[in-house]
CSV table of C-alpha atoms in Angstrom, one decimal:
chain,number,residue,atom,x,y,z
A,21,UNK,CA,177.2,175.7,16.7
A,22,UNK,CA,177.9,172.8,15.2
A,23,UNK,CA,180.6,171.4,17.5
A,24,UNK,CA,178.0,172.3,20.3
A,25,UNK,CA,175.6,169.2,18.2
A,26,UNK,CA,178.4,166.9,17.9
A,27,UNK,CA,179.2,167.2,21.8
A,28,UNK,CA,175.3,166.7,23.0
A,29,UNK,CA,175.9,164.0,20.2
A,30,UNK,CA,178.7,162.0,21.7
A,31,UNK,CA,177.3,162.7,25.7
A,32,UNK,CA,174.1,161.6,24.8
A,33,UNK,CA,175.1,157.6,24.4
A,34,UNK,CA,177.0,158.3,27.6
A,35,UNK,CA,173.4,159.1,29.6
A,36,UNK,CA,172.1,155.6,28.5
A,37,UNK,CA,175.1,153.4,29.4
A,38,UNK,CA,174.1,153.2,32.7
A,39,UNK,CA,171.8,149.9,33.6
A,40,UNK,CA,168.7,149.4,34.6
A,41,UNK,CA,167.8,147.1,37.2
A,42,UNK,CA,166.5,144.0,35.6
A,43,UNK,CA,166.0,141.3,38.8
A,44,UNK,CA,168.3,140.0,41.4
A,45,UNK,CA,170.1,136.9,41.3
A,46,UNK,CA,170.5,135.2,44.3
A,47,UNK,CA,172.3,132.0,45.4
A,48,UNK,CA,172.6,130.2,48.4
A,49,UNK,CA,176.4,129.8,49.3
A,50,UNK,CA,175.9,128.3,52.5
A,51,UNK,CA,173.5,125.1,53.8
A,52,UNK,CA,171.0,124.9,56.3
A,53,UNK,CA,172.0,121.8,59.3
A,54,UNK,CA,170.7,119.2,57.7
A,55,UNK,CA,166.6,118.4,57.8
A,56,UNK,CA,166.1,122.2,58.2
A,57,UNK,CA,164.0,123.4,55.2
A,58,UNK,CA,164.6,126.7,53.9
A,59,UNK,CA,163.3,128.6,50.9
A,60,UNK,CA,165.7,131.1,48.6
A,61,UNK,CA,164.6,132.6,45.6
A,62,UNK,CA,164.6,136.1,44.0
A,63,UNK,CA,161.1,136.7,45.0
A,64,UNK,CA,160.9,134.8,48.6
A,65,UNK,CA,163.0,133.8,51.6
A,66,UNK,CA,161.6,131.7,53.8
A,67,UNK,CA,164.4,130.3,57.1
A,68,UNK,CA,163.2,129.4,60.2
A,69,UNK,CA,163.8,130.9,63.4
A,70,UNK,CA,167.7,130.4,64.6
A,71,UNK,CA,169.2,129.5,61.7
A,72,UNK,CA,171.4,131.6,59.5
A,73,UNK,CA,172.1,131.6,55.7
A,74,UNK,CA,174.7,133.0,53.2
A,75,UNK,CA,173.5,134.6,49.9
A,76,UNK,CA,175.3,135.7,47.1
A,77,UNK,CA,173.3,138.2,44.9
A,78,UNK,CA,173.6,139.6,41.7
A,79,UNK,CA,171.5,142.5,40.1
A,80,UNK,CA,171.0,141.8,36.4
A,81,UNK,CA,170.4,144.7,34.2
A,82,UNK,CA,167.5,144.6,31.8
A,83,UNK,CA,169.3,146.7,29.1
A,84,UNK,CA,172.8,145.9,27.1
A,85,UNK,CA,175.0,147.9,30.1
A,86,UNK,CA,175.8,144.9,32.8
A,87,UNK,CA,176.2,146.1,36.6
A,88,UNK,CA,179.8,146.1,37.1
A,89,UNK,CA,181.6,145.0,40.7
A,90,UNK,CA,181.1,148.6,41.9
A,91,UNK,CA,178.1,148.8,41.5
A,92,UNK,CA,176.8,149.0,45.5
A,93,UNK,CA,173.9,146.1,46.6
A,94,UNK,CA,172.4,146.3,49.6
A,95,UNK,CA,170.1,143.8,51.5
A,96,UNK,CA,168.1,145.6,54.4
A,97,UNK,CA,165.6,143.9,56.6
A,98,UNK,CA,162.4,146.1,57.0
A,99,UNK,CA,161.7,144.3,60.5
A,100,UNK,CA,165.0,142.5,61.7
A,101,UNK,CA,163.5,141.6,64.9
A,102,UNK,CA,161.9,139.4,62.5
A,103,UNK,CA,164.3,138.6,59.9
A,104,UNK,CA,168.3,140.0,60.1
A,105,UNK,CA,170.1,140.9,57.4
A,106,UNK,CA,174.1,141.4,57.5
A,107,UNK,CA,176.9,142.1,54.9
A,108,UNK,CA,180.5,140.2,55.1
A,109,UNK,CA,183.7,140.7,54.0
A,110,UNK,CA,182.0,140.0,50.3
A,111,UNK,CA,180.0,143.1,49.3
A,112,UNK,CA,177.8,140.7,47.2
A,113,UNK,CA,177.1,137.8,50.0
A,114,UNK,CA,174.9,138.9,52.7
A,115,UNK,CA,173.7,136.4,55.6
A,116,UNK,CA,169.8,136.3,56.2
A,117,UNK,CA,169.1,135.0,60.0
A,118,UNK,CA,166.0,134.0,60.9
A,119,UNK,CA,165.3,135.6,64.3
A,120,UNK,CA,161.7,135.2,65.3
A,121,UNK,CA,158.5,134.2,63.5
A,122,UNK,CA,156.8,136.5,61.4
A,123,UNK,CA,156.6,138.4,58.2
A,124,UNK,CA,158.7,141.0,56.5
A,125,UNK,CA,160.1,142.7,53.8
A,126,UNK,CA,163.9,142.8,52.4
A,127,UNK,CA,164.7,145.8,50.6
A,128,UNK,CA,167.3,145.6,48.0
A,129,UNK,CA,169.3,148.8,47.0
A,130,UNK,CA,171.5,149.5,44.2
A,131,UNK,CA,173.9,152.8,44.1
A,132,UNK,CA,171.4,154.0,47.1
A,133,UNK,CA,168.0,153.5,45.2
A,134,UNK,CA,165.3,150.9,45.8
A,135,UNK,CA,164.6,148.5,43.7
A,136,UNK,CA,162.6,145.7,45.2
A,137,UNK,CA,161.5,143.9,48.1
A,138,UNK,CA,162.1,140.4,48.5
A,139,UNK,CA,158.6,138.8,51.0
A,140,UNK,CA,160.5,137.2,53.5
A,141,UNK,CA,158.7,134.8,56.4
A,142,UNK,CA,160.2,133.4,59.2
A,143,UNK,CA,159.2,130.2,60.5
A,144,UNK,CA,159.2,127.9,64.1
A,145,UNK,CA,162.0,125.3,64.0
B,21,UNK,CA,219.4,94.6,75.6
B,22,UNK,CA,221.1,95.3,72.1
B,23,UNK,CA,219.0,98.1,70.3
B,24,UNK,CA,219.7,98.9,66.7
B,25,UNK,CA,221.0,102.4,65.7
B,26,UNK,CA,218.4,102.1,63.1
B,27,UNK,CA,215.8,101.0,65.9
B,28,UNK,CA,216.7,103.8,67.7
B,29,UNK,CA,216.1,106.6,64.8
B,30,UNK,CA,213.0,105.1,64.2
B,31,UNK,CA,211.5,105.6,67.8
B,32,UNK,CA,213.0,108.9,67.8
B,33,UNK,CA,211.0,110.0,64.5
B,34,UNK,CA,208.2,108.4,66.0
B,35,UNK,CA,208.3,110.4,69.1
B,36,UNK,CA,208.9,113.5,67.2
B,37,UNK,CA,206.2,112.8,65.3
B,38,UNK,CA,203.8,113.0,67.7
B,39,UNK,CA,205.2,115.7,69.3
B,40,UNK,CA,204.0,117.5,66.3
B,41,UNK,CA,200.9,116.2,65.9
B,42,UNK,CA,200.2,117.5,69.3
B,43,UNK,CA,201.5,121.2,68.6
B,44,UNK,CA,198.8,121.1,65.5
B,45,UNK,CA,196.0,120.0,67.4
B,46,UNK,CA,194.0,122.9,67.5
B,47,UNK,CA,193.9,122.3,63.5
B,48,UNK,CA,192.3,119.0,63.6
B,49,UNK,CA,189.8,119.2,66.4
B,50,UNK,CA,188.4,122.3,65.1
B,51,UNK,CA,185.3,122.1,63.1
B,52,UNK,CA,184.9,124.6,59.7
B,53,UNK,CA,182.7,127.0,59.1
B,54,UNK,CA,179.8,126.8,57.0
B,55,UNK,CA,181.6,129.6,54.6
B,56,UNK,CA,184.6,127.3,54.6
B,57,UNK,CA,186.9,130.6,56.2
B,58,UNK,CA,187.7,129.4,59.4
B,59,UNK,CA,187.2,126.8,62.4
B,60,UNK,CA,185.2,126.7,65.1
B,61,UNK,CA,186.8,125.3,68.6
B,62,UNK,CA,184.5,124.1,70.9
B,63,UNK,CA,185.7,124.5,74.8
B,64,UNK,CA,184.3,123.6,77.6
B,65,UNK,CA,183.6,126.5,80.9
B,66,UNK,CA,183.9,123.9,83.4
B,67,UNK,CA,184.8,120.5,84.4
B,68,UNK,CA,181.3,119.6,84.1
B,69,UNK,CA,181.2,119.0,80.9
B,70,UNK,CA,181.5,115.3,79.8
B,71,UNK,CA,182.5,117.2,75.9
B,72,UNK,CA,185.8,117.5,77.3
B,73,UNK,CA,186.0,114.7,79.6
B,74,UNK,CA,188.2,112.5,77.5
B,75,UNK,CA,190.2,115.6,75.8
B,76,UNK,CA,190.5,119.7,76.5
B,77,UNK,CA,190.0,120.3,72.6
B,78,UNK,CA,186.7,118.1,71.6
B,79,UNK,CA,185.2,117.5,68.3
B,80,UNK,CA,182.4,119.8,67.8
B,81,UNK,CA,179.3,118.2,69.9
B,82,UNK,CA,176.9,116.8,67.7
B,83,UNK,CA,174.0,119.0,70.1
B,84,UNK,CA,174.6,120.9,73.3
B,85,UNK,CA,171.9,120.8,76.2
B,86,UNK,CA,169.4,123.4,77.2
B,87,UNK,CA,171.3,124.8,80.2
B,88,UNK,CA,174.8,124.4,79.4
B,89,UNK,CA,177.4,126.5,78.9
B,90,UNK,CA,180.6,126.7,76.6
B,91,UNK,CA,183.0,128.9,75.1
B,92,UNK,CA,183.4,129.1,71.0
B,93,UNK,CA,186.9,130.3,69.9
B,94,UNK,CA,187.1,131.1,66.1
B,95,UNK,CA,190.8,130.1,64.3
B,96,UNK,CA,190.3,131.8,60.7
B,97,UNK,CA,192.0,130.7,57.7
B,98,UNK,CA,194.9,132.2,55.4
B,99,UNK,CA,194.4,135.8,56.1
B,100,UNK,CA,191.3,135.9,57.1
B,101,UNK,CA,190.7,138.8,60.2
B,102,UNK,CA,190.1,137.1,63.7
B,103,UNK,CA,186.8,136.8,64.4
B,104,UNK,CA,184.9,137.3,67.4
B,105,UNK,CA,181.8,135.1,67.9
B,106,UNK,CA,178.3,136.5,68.2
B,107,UNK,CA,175.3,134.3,69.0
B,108,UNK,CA,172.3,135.2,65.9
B,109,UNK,CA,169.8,135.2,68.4
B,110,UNK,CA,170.2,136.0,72.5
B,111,UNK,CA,167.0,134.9,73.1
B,112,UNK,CA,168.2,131.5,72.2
B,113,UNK,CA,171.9,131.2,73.0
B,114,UNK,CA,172.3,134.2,75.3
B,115,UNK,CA,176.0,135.0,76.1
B,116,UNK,CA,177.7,137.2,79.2
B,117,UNK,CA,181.7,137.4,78.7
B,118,UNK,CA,183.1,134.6,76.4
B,119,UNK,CA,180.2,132.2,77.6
B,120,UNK,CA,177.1,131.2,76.2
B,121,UNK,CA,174.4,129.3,77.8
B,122,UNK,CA,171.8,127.2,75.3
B,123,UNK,CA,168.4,128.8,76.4
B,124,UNK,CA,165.9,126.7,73.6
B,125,UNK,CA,166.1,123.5,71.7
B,126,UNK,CA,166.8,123.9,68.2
B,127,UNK,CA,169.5,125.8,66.1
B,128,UNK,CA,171.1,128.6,66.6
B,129,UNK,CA,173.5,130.9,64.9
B,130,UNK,CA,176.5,131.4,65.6
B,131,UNK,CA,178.4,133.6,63.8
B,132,UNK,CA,181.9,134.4,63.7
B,133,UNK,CA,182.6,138.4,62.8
B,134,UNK,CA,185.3,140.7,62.2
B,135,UNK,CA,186.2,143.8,64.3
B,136,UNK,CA,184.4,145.9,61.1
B,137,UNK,CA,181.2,143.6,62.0
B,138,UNK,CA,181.2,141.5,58.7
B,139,UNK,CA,180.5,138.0,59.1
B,140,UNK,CA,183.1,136.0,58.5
B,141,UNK,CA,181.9,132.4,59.1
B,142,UNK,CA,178.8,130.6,60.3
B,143,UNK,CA,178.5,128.2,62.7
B,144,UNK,CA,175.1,126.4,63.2
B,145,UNK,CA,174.6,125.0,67.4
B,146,UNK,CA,171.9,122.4,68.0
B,147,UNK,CA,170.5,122.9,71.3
B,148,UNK,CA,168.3,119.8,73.3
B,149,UNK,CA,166.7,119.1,76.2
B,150,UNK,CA,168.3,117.2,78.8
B,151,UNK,CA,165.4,114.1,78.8
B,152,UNK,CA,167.9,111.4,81.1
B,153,UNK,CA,170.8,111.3,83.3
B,154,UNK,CA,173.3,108.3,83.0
B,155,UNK,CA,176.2,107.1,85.2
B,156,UNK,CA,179.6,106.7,83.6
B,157,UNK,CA,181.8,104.9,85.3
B,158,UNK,CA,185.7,104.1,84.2
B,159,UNK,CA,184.8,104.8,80.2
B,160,UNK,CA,181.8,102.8,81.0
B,161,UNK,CA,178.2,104.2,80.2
B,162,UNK,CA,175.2,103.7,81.8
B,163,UNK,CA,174.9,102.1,85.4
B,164,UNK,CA,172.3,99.8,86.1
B,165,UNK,CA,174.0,99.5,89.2
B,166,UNK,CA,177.3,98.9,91.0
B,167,UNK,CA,179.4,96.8,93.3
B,168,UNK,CA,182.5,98.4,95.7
B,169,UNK,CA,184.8,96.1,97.8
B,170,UNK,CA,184.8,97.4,101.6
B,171,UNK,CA,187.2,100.3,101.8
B,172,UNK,CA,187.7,101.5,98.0
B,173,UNK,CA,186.6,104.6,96.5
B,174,UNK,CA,185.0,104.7,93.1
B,175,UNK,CA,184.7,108.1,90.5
B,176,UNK,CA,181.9,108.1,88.9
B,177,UNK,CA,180.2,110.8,86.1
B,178,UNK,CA,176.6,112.3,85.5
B,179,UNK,CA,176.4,112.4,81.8
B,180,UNK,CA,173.5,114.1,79.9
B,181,UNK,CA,171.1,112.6,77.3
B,182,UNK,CA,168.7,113.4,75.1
B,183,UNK,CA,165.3,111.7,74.5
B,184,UNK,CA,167.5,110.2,71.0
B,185,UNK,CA,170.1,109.1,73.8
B,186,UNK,CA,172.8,111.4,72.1
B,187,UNK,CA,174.7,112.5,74.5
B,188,UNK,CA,174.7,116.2,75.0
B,189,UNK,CA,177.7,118.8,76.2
B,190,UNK,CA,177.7,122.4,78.0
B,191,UNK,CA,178.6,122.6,81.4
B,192,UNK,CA,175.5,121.6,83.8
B,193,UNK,CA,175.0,121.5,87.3
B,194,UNK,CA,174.0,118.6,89.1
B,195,UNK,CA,173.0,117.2,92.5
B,196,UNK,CA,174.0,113.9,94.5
B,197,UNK,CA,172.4,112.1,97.3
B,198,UNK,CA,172.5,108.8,99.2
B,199,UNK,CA,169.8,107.2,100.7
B,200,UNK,CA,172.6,105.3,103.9
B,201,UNK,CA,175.3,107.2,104.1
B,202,UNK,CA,176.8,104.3,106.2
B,203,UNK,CA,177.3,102.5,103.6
B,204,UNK,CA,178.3,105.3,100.8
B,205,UNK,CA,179.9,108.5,102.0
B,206,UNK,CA,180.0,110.9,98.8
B,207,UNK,CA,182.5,113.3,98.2
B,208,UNK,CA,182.0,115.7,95.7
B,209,UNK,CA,182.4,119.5,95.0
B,210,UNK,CA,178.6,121.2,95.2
B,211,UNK,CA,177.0,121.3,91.8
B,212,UNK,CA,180.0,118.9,90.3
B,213,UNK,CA,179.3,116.2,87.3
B,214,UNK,CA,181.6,114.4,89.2
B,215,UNK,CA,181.6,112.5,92.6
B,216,UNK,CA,183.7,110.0,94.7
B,217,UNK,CA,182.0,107.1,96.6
B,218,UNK,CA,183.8,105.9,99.5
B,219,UNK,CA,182.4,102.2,100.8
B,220,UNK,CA,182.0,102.5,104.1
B,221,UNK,CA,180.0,99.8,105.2
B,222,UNK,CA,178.8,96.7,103.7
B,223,UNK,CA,175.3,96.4,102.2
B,224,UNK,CA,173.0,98.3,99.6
B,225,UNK,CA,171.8,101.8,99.4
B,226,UNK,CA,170.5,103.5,96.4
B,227,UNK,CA,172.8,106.7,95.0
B,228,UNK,CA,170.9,109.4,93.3
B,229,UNK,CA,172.1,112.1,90.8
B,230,UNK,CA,169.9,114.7,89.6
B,231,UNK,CA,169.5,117.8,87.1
B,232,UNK,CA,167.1,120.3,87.3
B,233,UNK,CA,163.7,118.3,87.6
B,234,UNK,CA,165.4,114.7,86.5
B,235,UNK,CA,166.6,112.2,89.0
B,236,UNK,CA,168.4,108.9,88.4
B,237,UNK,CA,168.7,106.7,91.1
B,238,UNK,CA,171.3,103.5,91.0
B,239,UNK,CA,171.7,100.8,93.9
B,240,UNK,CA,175.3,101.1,95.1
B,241,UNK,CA,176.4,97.4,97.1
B,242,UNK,CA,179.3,97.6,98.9
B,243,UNK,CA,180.8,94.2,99.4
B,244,UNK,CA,183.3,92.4,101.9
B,245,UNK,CA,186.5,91.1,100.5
B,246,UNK,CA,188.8,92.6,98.2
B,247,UNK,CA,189.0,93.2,94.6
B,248,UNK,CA,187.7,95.7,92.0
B,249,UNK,CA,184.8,97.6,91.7
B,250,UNK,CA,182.2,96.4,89.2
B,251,UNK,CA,179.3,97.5,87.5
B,252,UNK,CA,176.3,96.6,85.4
B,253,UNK,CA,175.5,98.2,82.5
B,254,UNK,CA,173.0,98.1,79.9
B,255,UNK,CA,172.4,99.8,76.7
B,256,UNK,CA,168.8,101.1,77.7
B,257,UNK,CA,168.0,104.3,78.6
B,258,UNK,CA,165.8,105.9,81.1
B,259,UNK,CA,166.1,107.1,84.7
B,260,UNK,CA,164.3,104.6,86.7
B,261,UNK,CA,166.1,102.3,88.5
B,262,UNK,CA,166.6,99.0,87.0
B,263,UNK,CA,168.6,96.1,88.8
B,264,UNK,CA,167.2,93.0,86.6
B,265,UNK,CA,170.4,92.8,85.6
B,266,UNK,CA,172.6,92.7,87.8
B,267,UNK,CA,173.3,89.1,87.7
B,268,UNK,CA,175.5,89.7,84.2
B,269,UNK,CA,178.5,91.2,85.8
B,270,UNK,CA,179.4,93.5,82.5
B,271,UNK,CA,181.0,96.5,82.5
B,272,UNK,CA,183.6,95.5,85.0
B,273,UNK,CA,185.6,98.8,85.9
B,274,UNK,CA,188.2,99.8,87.8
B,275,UNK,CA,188.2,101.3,91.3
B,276,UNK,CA,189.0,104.9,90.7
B,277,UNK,CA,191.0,106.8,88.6
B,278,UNK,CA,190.3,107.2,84.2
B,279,UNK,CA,188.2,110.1,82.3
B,280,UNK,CA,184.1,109.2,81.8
């Protein structure tokens, strides 16, 4: 009986290790042709129409366990005839395209689960 | 003549080093990608292109004009996978085989992916619309009009423009016309960017090239006597024809021959 405690004892530390999705970093690693204006922040993309830029994103975890690198993120477009959303070589940099003008939503994912949705507006040249 | 040994070794370096500076051209006319993996080669479908008038690898064209057409060819870096290039948006750069025609103004996309479908590298394409056509004529732009002793033949060029006069590449299709075709006989292949003028008979008749809706129209004199073909030029742009001045007797040029 008593080793039975000490093993829910030790697993039980091992439960709440894993992170919990704080917010998303996200950087732009690649610039707009120059006088196009685009907006990239963790709560709002804004890119006109035709023009395509690379993100690099980072979920932050709002208790002491960090993501780690394999950890899975995943940018999805809710409408990509509006706004496209597609992953390179770099599991963490995705490229946002601005396809036609309108509204929409970008999911993010983490290990499979939602987490958020980024407002995302596309724009006339 | 006496030549140095040491004159000799010198000239031979020199030669061999522009024999390699021409097997690594691809590297310097190439322009990188906006995620610094690769470069982007701009080529041109036809002949019609003025991009690749004065080389078959140009820089990457500042814009490209509604209409045209070109090839993109991707050269990755290091070890990065070939990529194969993808335009963002087909509504606005719309592609059938390796060639893609500019269908709006603006920027597009293009984008540079990996047989897996990741994006390796993007590649941003300003497209504009063709506002004037200008005359090119032995390396020199813009026509007000021109002069051709009896009997020569002069090469001349339609070159796009924008309303910013840049000059704009992609492959277009033009037209040519003469208003006294015993003066001027024309020879050119249909649709070409290029045409020869043969001066048939002396006088003045007015030469018009066209694209689409725009026409330009230059007064072409053929004159008795020898000598070389001359032209006016100005800096000015615009499509109406201009022959104020004429009298200045710049942008001499050569009868025939020599890239636009």
């Amino acid at each position: 009986m008593k080793r039975s405690l000490l093993a829910v004892t030790l697993a039980a530390p091992t439960i709440g290790c894993s992170p919990s999705f704080g917010n998303l970093e996200i950087e732009a690693v690649s610039n707009p042709p120059v006088g196009v204006t685009t907006t990239i922040r963790e709560d709002e993309f804004e890119i006109p129409a035709g023009v395509a830029i690379a993100v690099r994103v980072t979920p932050l975890s709002d208790n002491a366990t960090p993501y780690e690198a394999s950890d899975r993120v995943r940018l999805r477009s809710q409408d990509d005839s509006v706004l496209d959303v597609e992953p390179t070589e770099n599991r963490r940099i995705f490229v946002l395209i601005g396809v036609a003008e309108g509204d929409t939503c970008v999911e993010v994912e983490i290990n499979g689960g939602g987490v958020d949705c980024i407002d995302s507006t596309v724009t006339t040249e | 003549m006496f030549q140095s040994p040491h004159r000799s070794l010198t000239l031979a370096f020199g030669v061999a080093l522009l024999a390699g500076s021409c097997t690594s051209k691809s590297n310097t006319t190439g322009s990188s990608g906006e995620l610094d993996n690769g470069l982007f080669h701009y080529r041109c479908v036809t002949n019609n292109d003025t991009a690749c008038a004065q080389s078959s690898e140009p820089s990457f064209p500042e814009a490209i004009a509604v209409g045209g057409q070109f090839r993109l060819e991707y050269e990755p870096k290091g070890d990065n996978a070939d990529g194969t290039i993808r335009s963002s948006n087909t509504g606005r750069i719309s592609r059938v085989e390796d060639v893609f025609t500019v269908l709006v103004p603006g920027f597009t996309a293009m984008l540079a992916k990996d047989p897996a479908g990741d994006i390796l590298d993007i590649k941003h394409v300003r497209g504009r619309t063709v506002a004037d056509i200008k005359v090119r004529e032995s390396g020199t732009l813009v026509l007000d009009a021109l002069f051709i002793p009896l009997g020569n033949i002069e090469r001349i060029w339609a070159v796009p423009f924008d309303d910013r006069d840049v000059e704009l590449a992609g492959s277009l299709d033009y037209t040519w016309s003469v208003d006294d075709d015993t003066v001027i006989r024309l020879v050119t292949a249909a649709n070409s960017s290029e045409v020869e003028l043969e001066a048939l008979g002396v006088g003045t008749t007015n030469l018009q090239v066209g694209h689409g809706d725009l026409m330009t129209t230059i007064p072409v004199t053929v004159e008795d006597g020898g000598g070389t073909a001359t032209s006016t030029s100005t800096s000015t742009s615009g499509s109406d024809t201009d022959t104020s001045g004429s009298d200045t007797g710049t942008g001499t040029g050569t009868a025939s021959g020599g890239a636009p």
